[in-house]
Coordinates of C-alpha atoms and ligand atoms in Angstrom, one line a residue:
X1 CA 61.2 -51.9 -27.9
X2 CA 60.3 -54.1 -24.5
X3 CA 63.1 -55.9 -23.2
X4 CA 62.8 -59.2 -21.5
X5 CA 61.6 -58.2 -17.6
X6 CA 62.1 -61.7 -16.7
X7 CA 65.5 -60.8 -16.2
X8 CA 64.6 -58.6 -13.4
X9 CA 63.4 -61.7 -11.7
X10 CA 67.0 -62.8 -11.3
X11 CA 68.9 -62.4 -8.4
X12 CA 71.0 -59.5 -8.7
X13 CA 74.9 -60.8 -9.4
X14 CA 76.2 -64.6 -10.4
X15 CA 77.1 -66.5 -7.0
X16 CA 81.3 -67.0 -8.0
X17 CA 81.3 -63.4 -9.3
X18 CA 80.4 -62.1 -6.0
X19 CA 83.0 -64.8 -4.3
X20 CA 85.7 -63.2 -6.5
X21 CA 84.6 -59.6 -5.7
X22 CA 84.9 -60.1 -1.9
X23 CA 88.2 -62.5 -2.2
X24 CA 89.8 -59.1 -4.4
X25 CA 88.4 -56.5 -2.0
X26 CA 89.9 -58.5 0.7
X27 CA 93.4 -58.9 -0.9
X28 CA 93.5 -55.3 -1.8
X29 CA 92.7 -54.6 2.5
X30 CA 95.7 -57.4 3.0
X31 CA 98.0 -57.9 0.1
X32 CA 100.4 -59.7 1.8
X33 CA 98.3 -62.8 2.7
X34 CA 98.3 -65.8 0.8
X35 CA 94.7 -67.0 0.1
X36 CA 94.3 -70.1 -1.1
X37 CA 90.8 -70.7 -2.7
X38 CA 88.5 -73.9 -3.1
X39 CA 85.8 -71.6 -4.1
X40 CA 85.4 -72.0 -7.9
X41 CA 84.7 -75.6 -9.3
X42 CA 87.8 -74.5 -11.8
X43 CA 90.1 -77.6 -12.6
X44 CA 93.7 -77.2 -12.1
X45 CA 95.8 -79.7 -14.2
X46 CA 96.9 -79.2 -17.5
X47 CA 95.2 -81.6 -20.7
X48 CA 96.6 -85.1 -20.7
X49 CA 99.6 -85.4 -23.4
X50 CA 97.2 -87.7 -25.3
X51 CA 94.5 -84.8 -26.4
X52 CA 97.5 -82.6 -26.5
X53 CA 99.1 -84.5 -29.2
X54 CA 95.7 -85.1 -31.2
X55 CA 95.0 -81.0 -30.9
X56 CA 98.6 -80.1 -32.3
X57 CA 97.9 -83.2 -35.1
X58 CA 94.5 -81.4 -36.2
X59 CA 96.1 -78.3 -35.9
X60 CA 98.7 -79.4 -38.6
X61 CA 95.4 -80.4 -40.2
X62 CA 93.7 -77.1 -40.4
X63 CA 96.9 -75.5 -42.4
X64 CA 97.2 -78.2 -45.4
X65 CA 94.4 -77.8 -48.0
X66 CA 93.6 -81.9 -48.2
X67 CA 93.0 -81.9 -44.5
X68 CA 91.2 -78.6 -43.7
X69 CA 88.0 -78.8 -42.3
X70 CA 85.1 -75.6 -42.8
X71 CA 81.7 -76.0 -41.3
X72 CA 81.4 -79.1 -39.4
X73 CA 78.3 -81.3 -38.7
X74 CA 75.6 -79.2 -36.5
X75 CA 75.5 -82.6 -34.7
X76 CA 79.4 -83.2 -34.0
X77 CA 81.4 -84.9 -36.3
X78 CA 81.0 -88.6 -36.6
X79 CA 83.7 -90.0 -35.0
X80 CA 83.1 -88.1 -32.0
X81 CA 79.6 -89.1 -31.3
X82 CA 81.3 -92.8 -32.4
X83 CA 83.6 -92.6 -29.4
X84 CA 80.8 -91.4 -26.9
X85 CA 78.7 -94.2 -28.2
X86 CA 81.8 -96.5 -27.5
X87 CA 82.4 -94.5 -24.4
X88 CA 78.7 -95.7 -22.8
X89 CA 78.6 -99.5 -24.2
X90 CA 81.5 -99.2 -21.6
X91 CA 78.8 -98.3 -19.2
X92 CA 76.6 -100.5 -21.1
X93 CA 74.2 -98.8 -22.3
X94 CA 74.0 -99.0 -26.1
X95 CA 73.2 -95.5 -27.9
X96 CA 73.5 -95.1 -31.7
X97 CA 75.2 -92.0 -33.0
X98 CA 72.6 -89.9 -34.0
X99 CA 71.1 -90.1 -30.6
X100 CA 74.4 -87.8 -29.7
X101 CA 75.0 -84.2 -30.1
X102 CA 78.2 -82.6 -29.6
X103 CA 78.0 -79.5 -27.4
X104 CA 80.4 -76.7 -26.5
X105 CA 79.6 -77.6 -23.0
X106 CA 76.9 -78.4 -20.6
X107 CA 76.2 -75.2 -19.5
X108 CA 75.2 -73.8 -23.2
X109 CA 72.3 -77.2 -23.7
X110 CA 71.3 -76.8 -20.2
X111 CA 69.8 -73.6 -21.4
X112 CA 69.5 -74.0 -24.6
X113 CA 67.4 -77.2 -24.7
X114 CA 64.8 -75.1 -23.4
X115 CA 63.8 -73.6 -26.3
X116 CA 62.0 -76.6 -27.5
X117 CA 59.8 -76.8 -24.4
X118 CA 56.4 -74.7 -24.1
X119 CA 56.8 -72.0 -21.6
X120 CA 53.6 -73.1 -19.7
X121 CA 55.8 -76.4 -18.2
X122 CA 56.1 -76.5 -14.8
X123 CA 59.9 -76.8 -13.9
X124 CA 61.3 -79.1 -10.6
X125 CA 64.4 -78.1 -9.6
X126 CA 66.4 -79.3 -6.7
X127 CA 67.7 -76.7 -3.8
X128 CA 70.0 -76.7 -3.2
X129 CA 71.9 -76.8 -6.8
X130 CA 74.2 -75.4 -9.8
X131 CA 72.3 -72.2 -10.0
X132 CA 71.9 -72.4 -14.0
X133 CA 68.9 -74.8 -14.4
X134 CA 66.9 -71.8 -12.3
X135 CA 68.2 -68.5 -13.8
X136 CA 67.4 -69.9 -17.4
X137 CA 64.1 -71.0 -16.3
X138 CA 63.5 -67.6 -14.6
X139 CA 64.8 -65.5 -17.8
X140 CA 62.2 -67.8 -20.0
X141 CA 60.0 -66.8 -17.0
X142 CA 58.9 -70.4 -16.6
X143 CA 57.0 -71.4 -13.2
X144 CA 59.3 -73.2 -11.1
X145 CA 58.4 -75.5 -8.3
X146 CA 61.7 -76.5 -6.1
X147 CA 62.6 -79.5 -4.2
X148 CA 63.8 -79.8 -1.0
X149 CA 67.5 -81.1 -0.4
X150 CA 68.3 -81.3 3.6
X151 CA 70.3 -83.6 6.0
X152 CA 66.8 -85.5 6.3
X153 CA 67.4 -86.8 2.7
X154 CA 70.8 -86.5 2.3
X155 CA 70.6 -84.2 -0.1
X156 CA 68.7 -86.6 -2.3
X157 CA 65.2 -85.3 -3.2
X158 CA 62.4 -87.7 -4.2
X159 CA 59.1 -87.5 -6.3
X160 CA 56.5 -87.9 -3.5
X161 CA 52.5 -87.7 -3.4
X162 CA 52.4 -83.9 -4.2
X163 CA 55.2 -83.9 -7.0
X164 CA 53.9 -82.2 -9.9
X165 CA 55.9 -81.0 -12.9
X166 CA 56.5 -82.0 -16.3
X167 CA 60.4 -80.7 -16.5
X168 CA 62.6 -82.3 -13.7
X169 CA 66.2 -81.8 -13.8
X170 CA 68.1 -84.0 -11.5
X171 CA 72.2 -83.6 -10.8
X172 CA 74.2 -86.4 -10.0
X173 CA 76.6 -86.6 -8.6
X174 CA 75.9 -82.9 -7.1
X175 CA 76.8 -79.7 -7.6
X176 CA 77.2 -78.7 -4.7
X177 CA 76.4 -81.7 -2.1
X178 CA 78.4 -84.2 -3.6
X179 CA 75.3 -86.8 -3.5
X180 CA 74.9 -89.4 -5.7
X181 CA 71.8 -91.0 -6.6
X182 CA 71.6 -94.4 -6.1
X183 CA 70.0 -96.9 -8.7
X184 CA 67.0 -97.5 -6.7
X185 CA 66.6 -94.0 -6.4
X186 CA 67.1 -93.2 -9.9
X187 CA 64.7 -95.9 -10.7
X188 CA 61.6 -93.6 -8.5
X189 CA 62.1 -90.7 -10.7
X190 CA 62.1 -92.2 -14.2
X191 CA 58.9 -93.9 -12.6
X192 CA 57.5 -90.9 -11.6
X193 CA 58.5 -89.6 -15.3
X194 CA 56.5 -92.3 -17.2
X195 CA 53.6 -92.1 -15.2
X196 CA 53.6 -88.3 -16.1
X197 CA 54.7 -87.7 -19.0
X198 CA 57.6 -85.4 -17.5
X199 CA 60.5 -85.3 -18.8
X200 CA 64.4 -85.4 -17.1
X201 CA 67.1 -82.9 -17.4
X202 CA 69.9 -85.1 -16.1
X203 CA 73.0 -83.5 -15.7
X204 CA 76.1 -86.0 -15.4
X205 CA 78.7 -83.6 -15.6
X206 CA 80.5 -85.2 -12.7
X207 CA 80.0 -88.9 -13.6
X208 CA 83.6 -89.5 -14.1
X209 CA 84.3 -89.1 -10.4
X210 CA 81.6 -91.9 -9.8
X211 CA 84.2 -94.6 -8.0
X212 CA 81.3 -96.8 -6.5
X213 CA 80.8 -99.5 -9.2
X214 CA 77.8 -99.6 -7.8
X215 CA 76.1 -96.4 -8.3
X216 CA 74.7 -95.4 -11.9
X217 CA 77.3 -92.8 -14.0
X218 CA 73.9 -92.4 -16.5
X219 CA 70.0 -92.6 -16.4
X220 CA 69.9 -94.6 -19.1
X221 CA 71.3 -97.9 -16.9
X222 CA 67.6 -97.2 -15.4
X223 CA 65.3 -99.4 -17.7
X224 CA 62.5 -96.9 -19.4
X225 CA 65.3 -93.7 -18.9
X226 CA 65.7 -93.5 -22.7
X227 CA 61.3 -92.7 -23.4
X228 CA 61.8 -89.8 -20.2
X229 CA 65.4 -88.4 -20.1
X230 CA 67.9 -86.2 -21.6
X231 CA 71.5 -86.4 -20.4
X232 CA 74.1 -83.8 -20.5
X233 CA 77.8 -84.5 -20.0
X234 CA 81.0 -82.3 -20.4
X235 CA 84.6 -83.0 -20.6
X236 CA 85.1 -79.9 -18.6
X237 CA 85.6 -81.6 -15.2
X238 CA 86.1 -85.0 -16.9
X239 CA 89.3 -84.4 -18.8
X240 CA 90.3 -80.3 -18.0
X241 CA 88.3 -79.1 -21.0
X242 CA 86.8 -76.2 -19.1
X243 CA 88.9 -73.4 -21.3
X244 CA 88.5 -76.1 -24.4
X245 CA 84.9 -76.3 -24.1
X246 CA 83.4 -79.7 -25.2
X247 CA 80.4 -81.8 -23.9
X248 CA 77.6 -84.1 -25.3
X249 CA 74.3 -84.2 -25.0
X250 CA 71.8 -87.4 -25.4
X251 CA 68.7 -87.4 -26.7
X252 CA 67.4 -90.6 -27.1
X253 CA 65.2 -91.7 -30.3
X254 CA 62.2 -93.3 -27.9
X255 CA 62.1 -89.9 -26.5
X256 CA 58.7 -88.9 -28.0
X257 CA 56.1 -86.2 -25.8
X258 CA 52.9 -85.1 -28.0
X259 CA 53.4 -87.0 -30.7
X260 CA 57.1 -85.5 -31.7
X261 CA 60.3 -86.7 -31.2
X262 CA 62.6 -84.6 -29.4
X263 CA 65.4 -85.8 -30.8
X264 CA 64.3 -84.2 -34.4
X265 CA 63.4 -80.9 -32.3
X266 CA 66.5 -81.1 -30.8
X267 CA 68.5 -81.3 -34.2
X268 CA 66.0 -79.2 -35.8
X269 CA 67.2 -76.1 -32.9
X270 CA 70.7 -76.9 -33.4
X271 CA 71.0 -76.5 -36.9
X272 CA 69.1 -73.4 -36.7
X273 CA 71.2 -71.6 -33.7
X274 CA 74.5 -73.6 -33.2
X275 CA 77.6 -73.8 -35.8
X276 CA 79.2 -76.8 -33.7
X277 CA 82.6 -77.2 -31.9
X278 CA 86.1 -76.4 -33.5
X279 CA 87.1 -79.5 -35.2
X280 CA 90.4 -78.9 -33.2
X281 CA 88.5 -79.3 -30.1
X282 CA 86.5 -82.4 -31.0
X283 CA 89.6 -84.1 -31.7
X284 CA 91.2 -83.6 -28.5
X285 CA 87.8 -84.8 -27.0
X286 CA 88.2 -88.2 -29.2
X287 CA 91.4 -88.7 -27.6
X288 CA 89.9 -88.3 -24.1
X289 CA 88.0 -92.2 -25.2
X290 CA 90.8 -94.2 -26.0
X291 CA 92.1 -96.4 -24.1
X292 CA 95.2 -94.1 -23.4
X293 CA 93.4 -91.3 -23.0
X294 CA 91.0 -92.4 -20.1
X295 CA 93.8 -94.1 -18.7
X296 CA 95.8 -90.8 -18.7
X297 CA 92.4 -89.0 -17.3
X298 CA 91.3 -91.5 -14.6
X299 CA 94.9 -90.4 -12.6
X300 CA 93.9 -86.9 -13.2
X301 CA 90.4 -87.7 -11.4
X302 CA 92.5 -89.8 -8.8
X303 CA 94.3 -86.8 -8.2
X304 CA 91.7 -84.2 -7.3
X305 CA 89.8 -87.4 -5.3
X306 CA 93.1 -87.8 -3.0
X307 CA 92.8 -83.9 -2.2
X308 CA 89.0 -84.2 -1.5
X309 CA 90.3 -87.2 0.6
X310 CA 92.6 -84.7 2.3
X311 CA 89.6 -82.2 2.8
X312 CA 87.2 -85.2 4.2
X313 CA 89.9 -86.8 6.7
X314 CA 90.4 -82.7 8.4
X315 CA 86.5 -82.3 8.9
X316 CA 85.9 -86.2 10.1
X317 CA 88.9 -85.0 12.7
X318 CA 87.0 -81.6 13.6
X319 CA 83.5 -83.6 14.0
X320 CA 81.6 -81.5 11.1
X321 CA 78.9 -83.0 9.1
X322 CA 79.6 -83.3 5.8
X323 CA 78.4 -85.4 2.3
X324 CA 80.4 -85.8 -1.2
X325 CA 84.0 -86.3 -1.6
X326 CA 84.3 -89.9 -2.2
X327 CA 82.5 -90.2 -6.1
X328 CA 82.5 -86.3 -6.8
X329 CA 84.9 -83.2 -6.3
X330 CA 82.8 -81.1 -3.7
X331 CA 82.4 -81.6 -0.4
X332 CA 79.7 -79.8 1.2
X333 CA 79.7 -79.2 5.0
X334 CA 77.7 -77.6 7.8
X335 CA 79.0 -74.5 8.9
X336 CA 80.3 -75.0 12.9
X337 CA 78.8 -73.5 15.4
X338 CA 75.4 -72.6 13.3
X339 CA 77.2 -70.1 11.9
X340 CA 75.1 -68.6 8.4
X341 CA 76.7 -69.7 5.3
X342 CA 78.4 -66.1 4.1
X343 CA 79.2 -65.6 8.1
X344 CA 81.3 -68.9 7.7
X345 CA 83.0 -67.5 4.3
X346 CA 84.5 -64.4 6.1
X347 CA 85.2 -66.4 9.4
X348 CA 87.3 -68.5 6.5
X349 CA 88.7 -65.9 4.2
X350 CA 90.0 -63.6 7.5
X351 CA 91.1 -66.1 10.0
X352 CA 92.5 -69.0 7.5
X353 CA 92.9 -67.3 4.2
X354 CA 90.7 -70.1 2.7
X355 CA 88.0 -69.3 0.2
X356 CA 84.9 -71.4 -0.5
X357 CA 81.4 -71.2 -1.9
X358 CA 78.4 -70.1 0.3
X359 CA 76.0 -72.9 0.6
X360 CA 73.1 -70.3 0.4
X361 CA 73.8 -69.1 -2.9
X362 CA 72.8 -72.3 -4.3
X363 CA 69.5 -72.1 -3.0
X364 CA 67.6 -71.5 0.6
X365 CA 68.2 -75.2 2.0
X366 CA 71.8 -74.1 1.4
X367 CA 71.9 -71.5 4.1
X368 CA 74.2 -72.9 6.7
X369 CA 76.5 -74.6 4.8
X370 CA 79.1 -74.3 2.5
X371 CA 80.8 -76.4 -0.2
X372 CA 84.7 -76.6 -0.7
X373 CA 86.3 -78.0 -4.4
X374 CA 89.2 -80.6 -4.5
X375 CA 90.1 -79.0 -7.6
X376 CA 93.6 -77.2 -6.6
X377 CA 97.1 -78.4 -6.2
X378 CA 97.6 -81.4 -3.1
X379 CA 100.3 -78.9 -1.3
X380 CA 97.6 -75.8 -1.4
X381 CA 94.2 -78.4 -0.3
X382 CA 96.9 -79.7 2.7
X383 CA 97.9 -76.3 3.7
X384 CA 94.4 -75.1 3.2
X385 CA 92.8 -78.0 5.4
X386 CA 96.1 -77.1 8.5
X387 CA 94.8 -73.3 8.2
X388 CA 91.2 -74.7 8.5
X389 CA 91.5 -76.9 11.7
X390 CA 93.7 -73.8 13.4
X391 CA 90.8 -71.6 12.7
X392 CA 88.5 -73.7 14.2
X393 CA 90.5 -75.2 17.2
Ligands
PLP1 N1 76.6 -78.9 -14.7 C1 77.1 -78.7 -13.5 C2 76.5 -79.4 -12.4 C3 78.3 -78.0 -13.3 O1 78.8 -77.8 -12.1 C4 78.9 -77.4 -14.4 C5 80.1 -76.5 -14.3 O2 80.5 -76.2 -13.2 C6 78.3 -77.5 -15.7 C7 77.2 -78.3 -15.8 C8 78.9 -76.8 -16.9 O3 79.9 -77.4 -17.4 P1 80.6 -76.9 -18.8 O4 81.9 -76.4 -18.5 O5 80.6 -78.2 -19.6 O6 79.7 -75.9 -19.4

């Protein structure tokens, strides 16, 4: 038996699993400090009553013979991939429903939708980002070529004369910068795509925080998106379904690359490895697009944008660089005083009792700086911003 020595390739613990070991080994040395973390992208408020009340309903559902539901569609039920379709003619872009596939987040089709690409694809990936689109590539032992995100771009990296790659996978808005791609921006890498047959992984998971009308919350309002890109989008940030688990995942029907549509591949691995989402769960996630349910998410989004307002107005006051925070929950900062990214995490954790992320263990063109989440409680993200500027004065 030969295990898979790809995995050897990885580095050696997951980036908020180390956080969390040196936040407990550091309360054990102090138990009686009070840390307050904006390390882990975790949200913080509860489910809105409205998918509350459609969960319980199901529930009821589940326990009376005429409404109990077995196996589901491998696809997502209907009226789910329905109300996402609704959900982006809001955007407008029109989809049809079997262009939509219901996910149990986008973390699981992030990885997954590998298997139905060749090994011998060479992968893009931006650096720094969420560190998932590189470990999967590394454990499938793919080649992968990275981009460079810096204070030159803003974080934005773009095809240029030497881009070369067939997979691309693009974040916006960020994890961790914050950036947001602009239209025109978005418009050069679906260019590039065409011309080369590549294909996008673009990963929306934050395009509910988009605020700036102006800015694109999918690739598809790019014309010629929908013959180069997959889309990936989770209610886990958008509506607190990170213990619930739900996303959705678009693959268009133009979306063809050697004569095969990857939308059929797509189904084709799905119904072969995935039994679908609790029926439970896909009804709370209908709730999230109706009118009263995106009304009742929106102030949840307002909410954890006023604390990453908080976060902002304390570093514009201390004079540190820093991007994100007005269309996405992270704020990412340089570290004062060229201080190395984990440096700047114990300087934090011992003289404010604030946790963070490193900036390094998103990549090498992290090292340096370090991104903070808007996702706790207004009273902890004020107190934790006071500790912050003490520190530092
Ligand atoms: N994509 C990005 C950029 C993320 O930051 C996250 C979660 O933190 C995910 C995807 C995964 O989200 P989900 O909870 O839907 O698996």
């Amino acid at each position: 038996m030969n295990i898979n020595k790809n995995y050897f390739d990885l580095k050696e613990s997951y980036l908020f699993a180390k956080v969390s070991q040196k936040i407990r080994e550091y309360k054990a040395q102090n138990p009686n400090n009070e840390i307050i973390s904006l390390g882990v992208g975790d949200v913080t408020i509860p489910l809105a009553p409205k998918i509350v009340a459609a969960m319980s309903k199901a529930v009821l559902e589940m326990g009376a013979a005429d409404t109990f539901h077995g196996y589901g569609d491998y696809e997502g039920y209907l009226f789910l991939r329905q109300a996402v379709c609704g959900y982006y003619a809001g955007k407008g872009v029109r989809l049809s429903d079997d262009e939509v596939f219901i996910s149990d987040g986008a973390k699981s089709d992030l990885g997954n939708i590998l298997d139905i690409f060749s090994e011998d694809n060479t992968v893009l990936i931006p650096d720094p980002v969420y560190p998932v689109y590189v470990d999967t590539n590394i454990m499938a032992g793919r080649r992968i070529e990275y981009m460079d995100g810096n204070l030159e771009n803003c974080f934005l990296p773009m095809p240029n004369a030497g881009t070369k790659a067939n997979i691309i996978y693009l974040c916006s808005p960020n994890n961790p910068t914050g950036a947001v791609y602009n239209k025109e921006q978005l418009s050069q890498w679906v260019k590039y795509a065409l011309e080369n047959d590549a294909v996008i992984l673009f990963d929306g998971a934050y395009e509910a925080f988009i605020q700036d009308g102006g800015l694109p919350s999918s690739i598809y309002q790019i014309d010629g998106a929908k013959k180069c890109a997959v889309e990936f989008c989770s209610l886990s940030k958008t509506a607190g379904f990170t213990g619930t688990r739900c996303g959705y995942t678009v693959v268009p029907r133009e979306l063809e690359r050697g004569g095969a549509s990857l939308n059929k591949l797509w189904l084709r691995r799905q119904s072969t490895k995935f039994n679908g989402v609790p029926y439970i769960v896909q009804r709370g996630a209908e709730a999230v697009f109706t009118g009263e349910g995106l009304s009742q998410i929106k102030r949840d989004i307002a909410y954890y944008l006023e604390n990453a307002r908080i976060i902002a107005d304390a570093l514009t006051e201390l004079g540190i660089w820093f991007a994100g925070g007005r269309n996405s929950p992270y704020i990412w900062l340089k570290c004062p005083d060229n201080m190395l990214s984990w440096e700047f995490f114990d300087f934090l954790l011992e003289r404010a009792n604030v946790a963070g992320t490193p900036g390094s263990g998103f990549g090498s063109n992290g090292e340096g700086f370090f991104r903070l989440t808007a996702f706790g409680s207004c009273e902890n993200i004020s107190e934790a911003m006071r500790r912050f500027k003490t520190a530092l004065d």
